[in-house]
Amino acid sequence: MTDDPTARPGESLLILGAGAVGCTSALAFARRGFKVTVIDRTGPGSGASYGNAGGIVPSASPLAQPGLPWQVPGMLVDPTGPLSIHPAELIKSLPWFLRFVMECSASRAEANSKALYALSGSAAPAWKDLIRGTPAETLLRDVGWLKVYSSEDGFKNHAPERDFLRRRGAPVEILSQDEVRQLEPNLAPIFVRGMLQPDGLFAVNPQRLVEAVATEAMAQGAKFLRETIEDLTVDPDGRITVKTNVTQHKPDRVMICAGAFSKRFAQALGAAPLLVAERGYHAMFDRPEKCTTRPAFWVENSMVLCPMEQGVRLTTQSEFNGLTAEPSYRRLNRLIPKAMEMMPQLNSTVRDRWMGHRPATPDSLPVLGVAPATPRGFFNFGHNHLGLTLSAISAQVAVDLWTQAGLSENIPISAYRPLR
Ligand SMILES: Cc1cc2nc3c(=O)[nH]c(=O)nc-3n(C[C@H](O)[C@H](O)[C@H](O)COP(=O)(O)OP(=O)(O)OC[C@H]3O[C@@H](n4cnc5c(N)ncnc54)[C@H](O)[C@@H]3O)c2cc1C
């Protein structure tokens, strides 16, 4: 077989990583007739895809925005603030942080916003298409994505995000204090404004959703192996050998979907993406009798309270401290009283604490495209804060691009290219 850039039905495809991105890709490619095998060291949906806020959110705001670098020092000294950066990580990942600062210019932020919304604006329909008629449908709720503000200043300061959404033409509803109360009567009456994105979806149990997608992929012939990937090499015949702790695999095609752990695999296939682990935390509480019906993002505290099927989940923002450091629950613990403020009927006993690694790129865009070293490799990682959201649409784009089935003109694919 030659090094055909077009992936063809009937070929074997090895997907590295069984998170939301790997499993949605497994289903999409299995349906197109590929012989799919997925490798993960744990089961489906047990990485970052396990503990997120469950939002499938049409987002148009890249993290890097004009003015942000000036706000960072204030965020870093605030003990409950949305950001912490470990000094060693700052030094180790300096090229990432320098690039992030460059992406904060008005023109870069606008370009990134367009490219982000080109995917996220189609994320909810892509999810619905992917799981239509399967048991996974019961895990998605059509309740939108709600942000709440406890002060008029907080609402004003958040204007840039609303402006990005409006410029992209995204549906946004601004809510008064009364409207927030009517929508979520079981939130404390402390919120003076709200913003609802009515086309957002909510996954009431993200891990079960990913597992259900994996089950559907298996029904379409995909296999799942529990192995640890150790190394990738491009052989003289152009094929990729994937060495695991169990064996060596030499499939027709390989797709990298290992989230924040993807960098060294991508390096083996000819790219050195700027990818770091942006850690986030959650705490789980028992579900009170009177609960909310959708996630509520308290903007001033950068925290989300999510009514999951297994309890109420508090999720937090960003910590930069690499892939291997132990979790530090200090900031999460400081936000627990805020969760009680949001929902006073919540029992303050924390059932479970968790930390996960978001795969972060400086421009908030995923890395999506054929590997530079060989067309037998494909990158599908780096989905930042939106990996659950973007997984189904990324799987669709990956199939269309790799099989050269014709990509929608609305997808600016070069914005996601591996070498950028
Ligand atoms: C607190 C928090 C809240 C979030 N909220 C949201 C939200 O509301 N909406 C949203 O869209 N996104 C959210 N995210 C982001 C989202 O969770 C991630 O972007 C997404 O889960 C990434 O999916 P993934 O499949 O790329 O990676 P992962 O889910 O991390 O999957 C990668 C897989 O690769 C496997 N792997 C890695 N290395 C190896 C190896 N050497 N051998 C074998 N297997 C390996 C891992 O075991 C893992 O299963 C949130 C994240 C956090 C932390």
Short mmCIF file of C-alpha atoms and ligand atoms in Angstrom, two decimals:
data_model
loop_
_atom_site.label_atom_id
_atom_site.label_comp_id
_atom_site.label_asym_id
_atom_site.label_seq_id
_atom_site.Cartn_x
_atom_site.Cartn_y
_atom_site.Cartn_z
CA MET A 1 0.00 0.00 0.00
CA THR A 2 1.35 3.48 -0.86
CA ASP A 3 1.25 6.46 1.43
CA ASP A 4 -2.23 7.40 0.33
CA PRO A 5 -3.30 10.65 2.03
CA THR A 6 -6.94 9.57 1.77
CA ALA A 7 -8.14 7.32 4.58
CA ARG A 8 -10.48 4.71 3.15
CA PRO A 9 -13.28 2.59 4.62
CA GLY A 10 -12.02 -0.93 5.34
CA GLU A 11 -8.66 0.31 6.65
CA SER A 12 -7.61 -0.37 10.22
CA LEU A 13 -7.55 2.73 12.43
CA LEU A 14 -5.93 2.82 15.85
CA ILE A 15 -7.19 5.62 18.09
CA LEU A 16 -4.93 6.59 21.00
CA GLY A 17 -7.08 7.68 23.95
CA ALA A 18 -10.66 6.85 24.97
CA GLY A 19 -11.84 10.23 26.24
CA ALA A 20 -14.74 12.16 24.72
CA VAL A 21 -12.61 12.95 21.67
CA GLY A 22 -11.34 9.38 21.10
CA CYS A 23 -14.73 7.74 21.63
CA THR A 24 -16.74 10.11 19.43
CA SER A 25 -14.09 9.61 16.72
CA ALA A 26 -14.28 5.83 17.19
CA LEU A 27 -18.02 5.91 16.59
CA ALA A 28 -17.82 8.28 13.62
CA PHE A 29 -15.08 6.25 11.86
CA ALA A 30 -16.65 2.85 12.70
CA ARG A 31 -19.88 4.08 11.09
CA ARG A 32 -17.91 5.03 7.96
CA GLY A 33 -16.66 1.45 7.69
CA PHE A 34 -13.20 1.67 9.31
CA LYS A 35 -11.88 -1.20 11.47
CA VAL A 36 -11.43 0.82 14.63
CA THR A 37 -9.40 -0.11 17.72
CA VAL A 38 -9.14 2.29 20.66
CA ILE A 39 -6.30 2.03 23.18
CA ASP A 40 -6.44 3.57 26.63
CA ARG A 41 -4.66 2.77 29.87
CA THR A 42 -8.01 3.11 31.67
CA GLY A 43 -11.61 2.75 30.55
CA PRO A 44 -13.57 5.15 28.32
CA GLY A 45 -14.18 8.60 29.77
CA SER A 46 -11.89 8.38 32.77
CA GLY A 47 -9.47 11.25 31.95
CA ALA A 48 -10.52 14.90 31.77
CA SER A 49 -13.75 13.68 30.20
CA TYR A 50 -14.75 12.16 33.53
CA GLY A 51 -15.08 15.17 35.77
CA ASN A 52 -16.05 18.18 33.69
CA ALA A 53 -19.08 20.45 34.03
CA GLY A 54 -21.08 18.65 31.34
CA GLY A 55 -21.65 21.77 29.26
CA ILE A 56 -21.93 21.54 25.48
CA VAL A 57 -21.46 25.24 24.98
CA PRO A 58 -21.41 27.32 21.78
CA SER A 59 -18.41 29.42 22.80
CA ALA A 60 -16.85 32.32 20.92
CA SER A 61 -14.39 33.55 23.55
CA PRO A 62 -10.81 32.41 23.33
CA LEU A 63 -9.04 32.58 26.69
CA ALA A 64 -6.39 34.91 25.28
CA GLN A 65 -8.06 38.31 24.96
CA PRO A 66 -6.95 41.96 24.85
CA GLY A 67 -6.20 43.26 28.34
CA LEU A 68 -5.94 39.84 29.95
CA PRO A 69 -2.17 39.90 30.59
CA TRP A 70 -2.69 42.99 32.80
CA GLN A 71 -5.31 41.15 34.88
CA VAL A 72 -3.15 38.07 35.48
CA PRO A 73 -1.13 39.41 38.47
CA GLY A 74 -4.38 40.25 40.31
CA MET A 75 -5.79 36.80 39.56
CA LEU A 76 -2.63 35.11 40.83
CA VAL A 77 -2.66 36.84 44.24
CA ASP A 78 -6.39 36.20 44.81
CA PRO A 79 -6.59 32.95 46.86
CA THR A 80 -9.99 32.08 45.36
CA GLY A 81 -9.14 33.57 41.95
CA PRO A 82 -9.61 31.72 38.67
CA LEU A 83 -5.91 31.16 37.93
CA SER A 84 -2.81 29.72 39.51
CA ILE A 85 0.56 29.15 37.82
CA HIS A 86 3.32 27.14 39.45
CA PRO A 87 6.67 28.97 38.93
CA ALA A 88 8.40 25.80 37.67
CA GLU A 89 5.65 25.30 35.09
CA LEU A 90 5.96 28.93 33.99
CA ILE A 91 9.65 28.36 33.23
CA LYS A 92 9.15 24.92 31.67
CA SER A 93 6.31 26.09 29.43
CA LEU A 94 7.61 29.62 28.72
CA PRO A 95 7.11 29.29 24.92
CA TRP A 96 3.45 28.42 25.58
CA PHE A 97 2.94 31.47 27.84
CA LEU A 98 4.74 33.81 25.42
CA ARG A 99 2.56 32.59 22.57
CA PHE A 100 -0.51 33.04 24.78
CA VAL A 101 0.43 36.70 25.28
CA MET A 102 0.78 37.12 21.50
CA GLU A 103 -2.68 35.61 21.02
CA CYS A 104 -4.09 38.39 23.25
CA SER A 105 -3.94 41.02 20.49
CA ALA A 106 -7.34 42.20 19.28
CA SER A 107 -6.82 40.81 15.77
CA ARG A 108 -5.62 37.37 16.96
CA ALA A 109 -8.45 37.12 19.50
CA GLU A 110 -11.02 37.94 16.81
CA ALA A 111 -9.57 35.35 14.41
CA ASN A 112 -9.49 32.74 17.19
CA SER A 113 -13.06 33.58 18.16
CA LYS A 114 -14.24 32.98 14.59
CA ALA A 115 -12.39 29.67 14.33
CA LEU A 116 -13.65 28.55 17.74
CA TYR A 117 -17.26 29.38 16.97
CA ALA A 118 -17.01 27.69 13.55
CA LEU A 119 -16.77 24.44 15.54
CA SER A 120 -18.61 25.19 18.78
CA GLY A 121 -21.61 26.75 17.00
CA SER A 122 -22.23 23.34 15.40
CA ALA A 123 -21.32 21.32 18.48
CA ALA A 124 -24.81 20.66 19.82
CA PRO A 125 -26.28 19.52 16.46
CA ALA A 126 -23.19 17.33 15.90
CA TRP A 127 -23.75 15.65 19.29
CA LYS A 128 -27.41 15.10 18.53
CA ASP A 129 -26.62 13.61 15.13
CA LEU A 130 -23.94 11.33 16.56
CA ILE A 131 -26.10 9.75 19.26
CA ARG A 132 -29.54 9.90 17.62
CA GLY A 133 -31.50 6.72 18.31
CA THR A 134 -28.96 5.41 20.86
CA PRO A 135 -29.29 5.10 24.67
CA ALA A 136 -26.79 7.99 25.00
CA GLU A 137 -29.62 10.39 24.09
CA THR A 138 -31.07 10.09 27.60
CA LEU A 139 -27.91 11.70 29.03
CA LEU A 140 -28.21 15.03 27.20
CA ARG A 141 -30.59 17.78 28.30
CA ASP A 142 -31.71 20.68 26.11
CA VAL A 143 -31.47 23.29 28.90
CA GLY A 144 -28.99 25.83 27.53
CA TRP A 145 -25.93 27.23 29.28
CA LEU A 146 -26.49 29.77 32.06
CA LYS A 147 -24.09 32.37 33.45
CA VAL A 148 -25.12 34.33 36.53
CA TYR A 149 -23.74 37.58 37.94
CA SER A 150 -23.95 38.68 41.58
CA SER A 151 -23.10 42.33 40.77
CA GLU A 152 -23.72 44.85 38.02
CA ASP A 153 -19.94 45.38 37.85
CA GLY A 154 -19.44 41.67 37.20
CA PHE A 155 -22.01 41.87 34.40
CA LYS A 156 -20.29 44.92 32.87
CA ASN A 157 -16.81 43.39 33.12
CA HIS A 158 -18.07 40.36 31.27
CA ALA A 159 -19.21 42.41 28.25
CA PRO A 160 -16.35 41.23 25.97
CA GLU A 161 -17.62 37.65 26.06
CA ARG A 162 -21.15 38.78 25.12
CA ASP A 163 -19.68 40.94 22.34
CA PHE A 164 -17.76 37.98 20.91
CA LEU A 165 -20.96 35.92 20.91
CA ARG A 166 -23.00 38.69 19.30
CA ARG A 167 -20.41 39.28 16.59
CA ARG A 168 -20.57 35.57 15.77
CA GLY A 169 -24.38 35.71 15.63
CA ALA A 170 -24.80 33.29 18.54
CA PRO A 171 -28.18 33.29 20.28
CA VAL A 172 -27.89 35.01 23.70
CA GLU A 173 -30.63 35.97 26.15
CA ILE A 174 -29.89 38.54 28.85
CA LEU A 175 -31.89 37.86 32.00
CA SER A 176 -33.00 40.25 34.74
CA GLN A 177 -32.88 39.30 38.42
CA ASP A 178 -36.51 38.14 38.24
CA GLU A 179 -35.91 36.11 35.12
CA VAL A 180 -32.94 34.32 36.74
CA ARG A 181 -35.25 33.54 39.70
CA GLN A 182 -37.97 32.20 37.41
CA LEU A 183 -35.54 30.07 35.45
CA GLU A 184 -33.74 28.62 38.49
CA PRO A 185 -35.85 29.17 41.63
CA ASN A 186 -33.54 26.89 43.62
CA LEU A 187 -30.54 29.19 43.23
CA ALA A 188 -30.05 31.71 46.06
CA PRO A 189 -31.63 35.10 45.20
CA ILE A 190 -28.22 36.79 45.03
CA PHE A 191 -27.89 37.06 41.27
CA VAL A 192 -28.76 40.38 39.69
CA ARG A 193 -28.25 39.34 36.06
CA GLY A 194 -27.99 36.27 33.92
CA MET A 195 -27.00 35.25 30.43
CA LEU A 196 -28.56 32.19 28.83
CA GLN A 197 -27.26 30.54 25.69
CA PRO A 198 -30.39 28.64 24.75
CA ASP A 199 -28.68 26.35 22.25
CA GLY A 200 -26.32 24.80 24.82
CA LEU A 201 -26.78 21.22 26.02
CA PHE A 202 -26.04 19.62 29.39
CA ALA A 203 -24.60 16.13 29.83
CA VAL A 204 -25.89 14.97 33.22
CA ASN A 205 -23.07 12.44 33.54
CA PRO A 206 -20.18 13.09 31.13
CA GLN A 207 -18.42 9.80 31.84
CA ARG A 208 -21.58 7.77 31.24
CA LEU A 209 -22.11 9.72 28.03
CA VAL A 210 -18.62 8.82 26.79
CA GLU A 211 -19.14 5.19 27.86
CA ALA A 212 -22.44 5.08 26.00
CA VAL A 213 -20.71 6.40 22.86
CA ALA A 214 -18.01 3.73 23.29
CA THR A 215 -20.70 1.05 23.62
CA GLU A 216 -22.30 2.26 20.41
CA ALA A 217 -18.89 2.23 18.68
CA MET A 218 -18.43 -1.38 19.83
CA ALA A 219 -21.84 -2.24 18.38
CA GLN A 220 -20.43 -0.87 15.09
CA GLY A 221 -17.41 -3.20 15.37
CA ALA A 222 -14.88 -1.05 17.28
CA LYS A 223 -12.58 -2.77 19.79
CA PHE A 224 -11.31 -1.23 23.03
CA LEU A 225 -7.96 -2.34 24.51
CA ARG A 226 -6.66 -1.46 27.96
CA GLU A 227 -2.95 -0.84 27.29
CA THR A 228 -0.45 1.94 28.04
CA ILE A 229 1.02 3.58 24.95
CA GLU A 230 4.80 3.88 25.30
CA ASP A 231 6.13 5.01 21.96
CA LEU A 232 5.29 5.81 18.32
CA THR A 233 7.65 5.40 15.37
CA VAL A 234 7.23 6.13 11.69
CA ASP A 235 8.63 3.13 9.79
CA PRO A 236 10.43 3.34 6.42
CA ASP A 237 7.25 2.09 4.71
CA GLY A 238 5.41 5.14 6.13
CA ARG A 239 3.37 3.12 8.58
CA ILE A 240 3.25 3.98 12.25
CA THR A 241 4.21 1.42 14.86
CA VAL A 242 2.59 1.98 18.24
CA LYS A 243 4.41 0.27 21.08
CA THR A 244 2.42 -0.39 24.23
CA ASN A 245 3.19 -2.15 27.50
CA VAL A 246 1.54 -5.25 25.97
CA THR A 247 2.47 -5.45 22.30
CA GLN A 248 3.24 -3.55 19.08
CA HIS A 249 0.46 -2.38 16.76
CA LYS A 250 0.97 -1.57 13.08
CA PRO A 251 -2.39 -0.39 11.76
CA ASP A 252 -3.11 1.38 8.48
CA ARG A 253 -3.84 4.68 10.28
CA VAL A 254 -3.32 6.20 13.73
CA MET A 255 -5.25 9.05 15.34
CA ILE A 256 -3.89 10.82 18.42
CA CYS A 257 -6.70 11.65 20.88
CA ALA A 258 -4.78 11.48 24.16
CA GLY A 259 -5.90 14.91 25.41
CA ALA A 260 -3.28 16.70 27.51
CA PHE A 261 -0.96 13.68 27.13
CA SER A 262 -0.78 13.98 23.33
CA LYS A 263 2.36 16.11 22.97
CA ARG A 264 5.03 13.40 22.92
CA PHE A 265 3.01 11.26 20.51
CA ALA A 266 2.54 14.26 18.22
CA GLN A 267 6.30 14.94 18.37
CA ALA A 268 6.92 11.41 17.09
CA LEU A 269 4.70 12.25 14.11
CA GLY A 270 6.51 15.45 13.13
CA ALA A 271 4.95 18.29 15.14
CA ALA A 272 5.85 20.01 18.39
CA PRO A 273 2.51 21.49 19.40
CA LEU A 274 2.31 24.10 22.15
CA LEU A 275 0.21 21.99 24.49
CA VAL A 276 0.13 22.15 28.27
CA ALA A 277 -2.00 20.60 30.98
CA GLU A 278 -4.40 23.14 32.42
CA ARG A 279 -5.66 21.49 35.53
CA GLY A 280 -9.20 21.87 36.83
CA TYR A 281 -10.93 20.48 39.90
CA HIS A 282 -14.32 19.37 41.05
CA ALA A 283 -16.06 18.59 44.34
CA MET A 284 -19.19 16.44 44.58
CA PHE A 285 -22.06 17.01 47.01
CA ASP A 286 -25.26 15.08 47.64
CA ARG A 287 -28.11 16.29 45.49
CA PRO A 288 -30.56 18.34 47.58
CA GLU A 289 -34.28 17.75 47.15
CA LYS A 290 -34.68 21.24 45.70
CA CYS A 291 -32.02 21.45 43.01
CA THR A 292 -31.26 23.46 39.91
CA THR A 293 -32.09 22.09 36.46
CA ARG A 294 -29.01 23.24 34.53
CA PRO A 295 -25.37 24.19 35.26
CA ALA A 296 -25.01 27.74 36.60
CA PHE A 297 -21.67 29.50 36.04
CA TRP A 298 -21.09 32.15 38.73
CA VAL A 299 -18.98 34.58 36.75
CA GLU A 300 -17.46 36.60 39.61
CA ASN A 301 -16.05 33.41 41.15
CA SER A 302 -15.32 31.50 37.93
CA MET A 303 -17.09 28.44 39.27
CA VAL A 304 -19.88 26.24 37.98
CA LEU A 305 -22.48 24.37 40.04
CA CYS A 306 -23.85 21.46 38.01
CA PRO A 307 -26.84 19.28 38.90
CA MET A 308 -25.37 15.95 37.77
CA GLU A 309 -27.41 12.77 38.03
CA GLN A 310 -25.06 11.48 40.73
CA GLY A 311 -25.00 14.71 42.82
CA VAL A 312 -24.17 18.39 42.60
CA ARG A 313 -20.73 19.10 41.11
CA LEU A 314 -18.71 22.25 41.76
CA THR A 315 -16.06 22.81 39.06
CA THR A 316 -13.24 25.33 39.11
CA GLN A 317 -11.00 27.18 36.70
CA SER A 318 -7.33 26.98 35.81
CA GLU A 319 -4.16 25.73 37.44
CA PHE A 320 -0.93 25.37 35.48
CA ASN A 321 1.24 22.76 37.15
CA GLY A 322 2.05 20.13 34.54
CA LEU A 323 0.96 16.54 34.05
CA THR A 324 2.56 14.84 37.01
CA ALA A 325 2.27 17.10 40.10
CA GLU A 326 -0.05 15.94 42.88
CA PRO A 327 -3.45 17.68 43.07
CA SER A 328 -3.68 20.68 45.39
CA TYR A 329 -7.25 21.07 46.67
CA ARG A 330 -6.66 24.40 48.45
CA ARG A 331 -8.42 26.66 45.93
CA LEU A 332 -11.24 24.18 45.48
CA ASN A 333 -11.78 24.04 49.25
CA ARG A 334 -11.89 27.83 49.42
CA LEU A 335 -14.76 27.83 46.93
CA ILE A 336 -16.95 25.43 48.92
CA PRO A 337 -18.52 28.24 51.01
CA LYS A 338 -19.32 29.98 47.71
CA ALA A 339 -21.17 26.86 46.56
CA MET A 340 -23.26 27.09 49.75
CA GLU A 341 -23.93 30.76 48.98
CA MET A 342 -25.18 29.77 45.54
CA MET A 343 -27.36 26.95 46.80
CA PRO A 344 -27.90 27.24 50.59
CA GLN A 345 -29.85 23.96 50.70
CA LEU A 346 -26.66 22.10 49.70
CA ASN A 347 -25.19 19.79 52.36
CA SER A 348 -21.61 21.06 52.77
CA THR A 349 -20.10 17.58 53.12
CA VAL A 350 -17.88 16.93 50.11
CA ARG A 351 -18.33 13.35 48.88
CA ASP A 352 -15.48 13.34 46.45
CA ARG A 353 -12.72 15.59 45.09
CA TRP A 354 -11.17 15.24 41.63
CA MET A 355 -8.54 16.86 39.41
CA GLY A 356 -8.28 16.57 35.62
CA HIS A 357 -5.99 17.89 32.86
CA ARG A 358 -7.48 20.11 30.18
CA PRO A 359 -5.43 19.92 26.97
CA ALA A 360 -4.60 23.62 26.54
CA THR A 361 -3.30 25.45 23.47
CA PRO A 362 -2.39 29.17 23.55
CA ASP A 363 -5.05 30.11 20.97
CA SER A 364 -7.88 28.02 22.56
CA LEU A 365 -8.20 26.04 19.31
CA PRO A 366 -7.85 22.29 18.94
CA VAL A 367 -5.12 20.65 16.87
CA LEU A 368 -6.98 18.96 14.07
CA GLY A 369 -5.33 17.68 10.91
CA VAL A 370 -3.05 15.20 9.18
CA ALA A 371 0.31 14.58 10.90
CA PRO A 372 3.24 16.37 9.24
CA ALA A 373 5.45 13.25 9.20
CA THR A 374 2.97 10.90 7.51
CA PRO A 375 -0.57 11.04 6.14
CA ARG A 376 -1.20 7.81 8.06
CA GLY A 377 -1.30 9.85 11.25
CA PHE A 378 -3.98 12.35 12.30
CA PHE A 379 -4.11 14.76 15.26
CA ASN A 380 -7.32 15.35 17.20
CA PHE A 381 -6.45 16.86 20.57
CA GLY A 382 -6.00 20.19 22.38
CA HIS A 383 -9.68 20.96 22.99
CA ASN A 384 -8.97 23.17 26.01
CA HIS A 385 -12.04 24.03 28.12
CA LEU A 386 -14.38 22.60 25.50
CA GLY A 387 -13.37 19.00 24.83
CA LEU A 388 -16.78 17.58 25.64
CA THR A 389 -18.44 20.28 23.54
CA LEU A 390 -16.15 19.94 20.54
CA SER A 391 -15.62 16.18 20.48
CA ALA A 392 -18.55 15.21 18.25
CA ILE A 393 -17.99 18.02 15.71
CA SER A 394 -14.22 17.31 15.72
CA ALA A 395 -14.95 13.65 14.96
CA GLN A 396 -17.15 14.71 12.05
CA VAL A 397 -14.49 17.11 10.72
CA ALA A 398 -11.79 14.42 11.11
CA VAL A 399 -13.77 11.89 9.08
CA ASP A 400 -14.59 14.40 6.35
CA LEU A 401 -11.03 15.71 6.17
CA TRP A 402 -9.15 12.42 6.27
CA THR A 403 -11.47 10.59 3.88
CA GLN A 404 -11.53 13.74 1.70
CA ALA A 405 -15.30 13.56 1.71
CA GLY A 406 -15.58 17.34 1.35
CA LEU A 407 -15.45 19.65 4.31
CA SER A 408 -18.04 22.33 4.96
CA GLU A 409 -16.83 25.75 3.72
CA ASN A 410 -17.66 27.15 7.16
CA ILE A 411 -14.83 25.22 8.80
CA PRO A 412 -11.56 27.23 8.61
CA ILE A 413 -9.47 24.08 8.82
CA SER A 414 -6.10 25.83 8.53
CA ALA A 415 -6.77 27.53 11.88
CA TYR A 416 -6.49 24.12 13.56
CA ARG A 417 -3.46 22.86 11.57
CA PRO A 418 -0.80 20.96 13.52
CA LEU A 419 2.06 23.29 12.54
CA ARG A 420 0.99 26.74 13.67
C1 LIG B 1 -13.00 21.05 35.84
C2 LIG B 1 -13.25 20.91 34.36
C3 LIG B 1 -14.46 21.32 33.82
C4 LIG B 1 -14.69 21.21 32.44
N1 LIG B 1 -15.92 21.53 31.94
C5 LIG B 1 -16.16 21.35 30.61
C6 LIG B 1 -17.44 21.59 30.07
O1 LIG B 1 -18.40 21.92 30.78
N2 LIG B 1 -17.63 21.41 28.73
C7 LIG B 1 -16.62 21.01 27.92
O2 LIG B 1 -16.83 20.91 26.71
N3 LIG B 1 -15.39 20.74 28.40
C8 LIG B 1 -15.14 20.89 29.73
N4 LIG B 1 -13.91 20.64 30.24
C9 LIG B 1 -12.82 20.25 29.31
C10 LIG B 1 -12.96 18.80 28.88
O3 LIG B 1 -13.18 17.97 30.00
C11 LIG B 1 -11.71 18.36 28.14
O4 LIG B 1 -11.39 19.27 27.12
C12 LIG B 1 -11.96 17.00 27.48
O5 LIG B 1 -12.35 16.06 28.45
C13 LIG B 1 -10.74 16.50 26.73
O6 LIG B 1 -11.11 15.26 26.17
P1 LIG B 1 -10.03 14.32 25.53
O7 LIG B 1 -10.73 13.12 25.06
O8 LIG B 1 -9.19 15.10 24.60
O9 LIG B 1 -9.05 13.98 26.77
P2 LIG B 1 -9.24 12.96 27.99
O10 LIG B 1 -10.64 12.85 28.40
O11 LIG B 1 -8.25 13.38 29.02
O12 LIG B 1 -8.82 11.59 27.35
C14 LIG B 1 -7.48 11.27 27.03
C15 LIG B 1 -7.30 9.79 27.26
O13 LIG B 1 -5.98 9.42 26.84
C16 LIG B 1 -5.54 8.41 27.69
N5 LIG B 1 -4.08 8.35 27.68
C17 LIG B 1 -3.20 9.37 27.83
N6 LIG B 1 -1.95 8.92 27.76
C18 LIG B 1 -2.03 7.58 27.56
C19 LIG B 1 -1.05 6.55 27.40
N7 LIG B 1 0.27 6.78 27.44
N8 LIG B 1 -1.49 5.28 27.21
C20 LIG B 1 -2.82 5.00 27.15
N9 LIG B 1 -3.79 5.93 27.31
C21 LIG B 1 -3.38 7.21 27.50
C22 LIG B 1 -6.06 8.81 29.07
O14 LIG B 1 -6.15 7.67 29.93
C23 LIG B 1 -7.43 9.40 28.73
O15 LIG B 1 -8.47 8.48 28.89
C24 LIG B 1 -13.66 20.72 31.61
C25 LIG B 1 -12.44 20.29 32.16
C26 LIG B 1 -12.23 20.37 33.52
C27 LIG B 1 -10.94 19.88 34.08
#
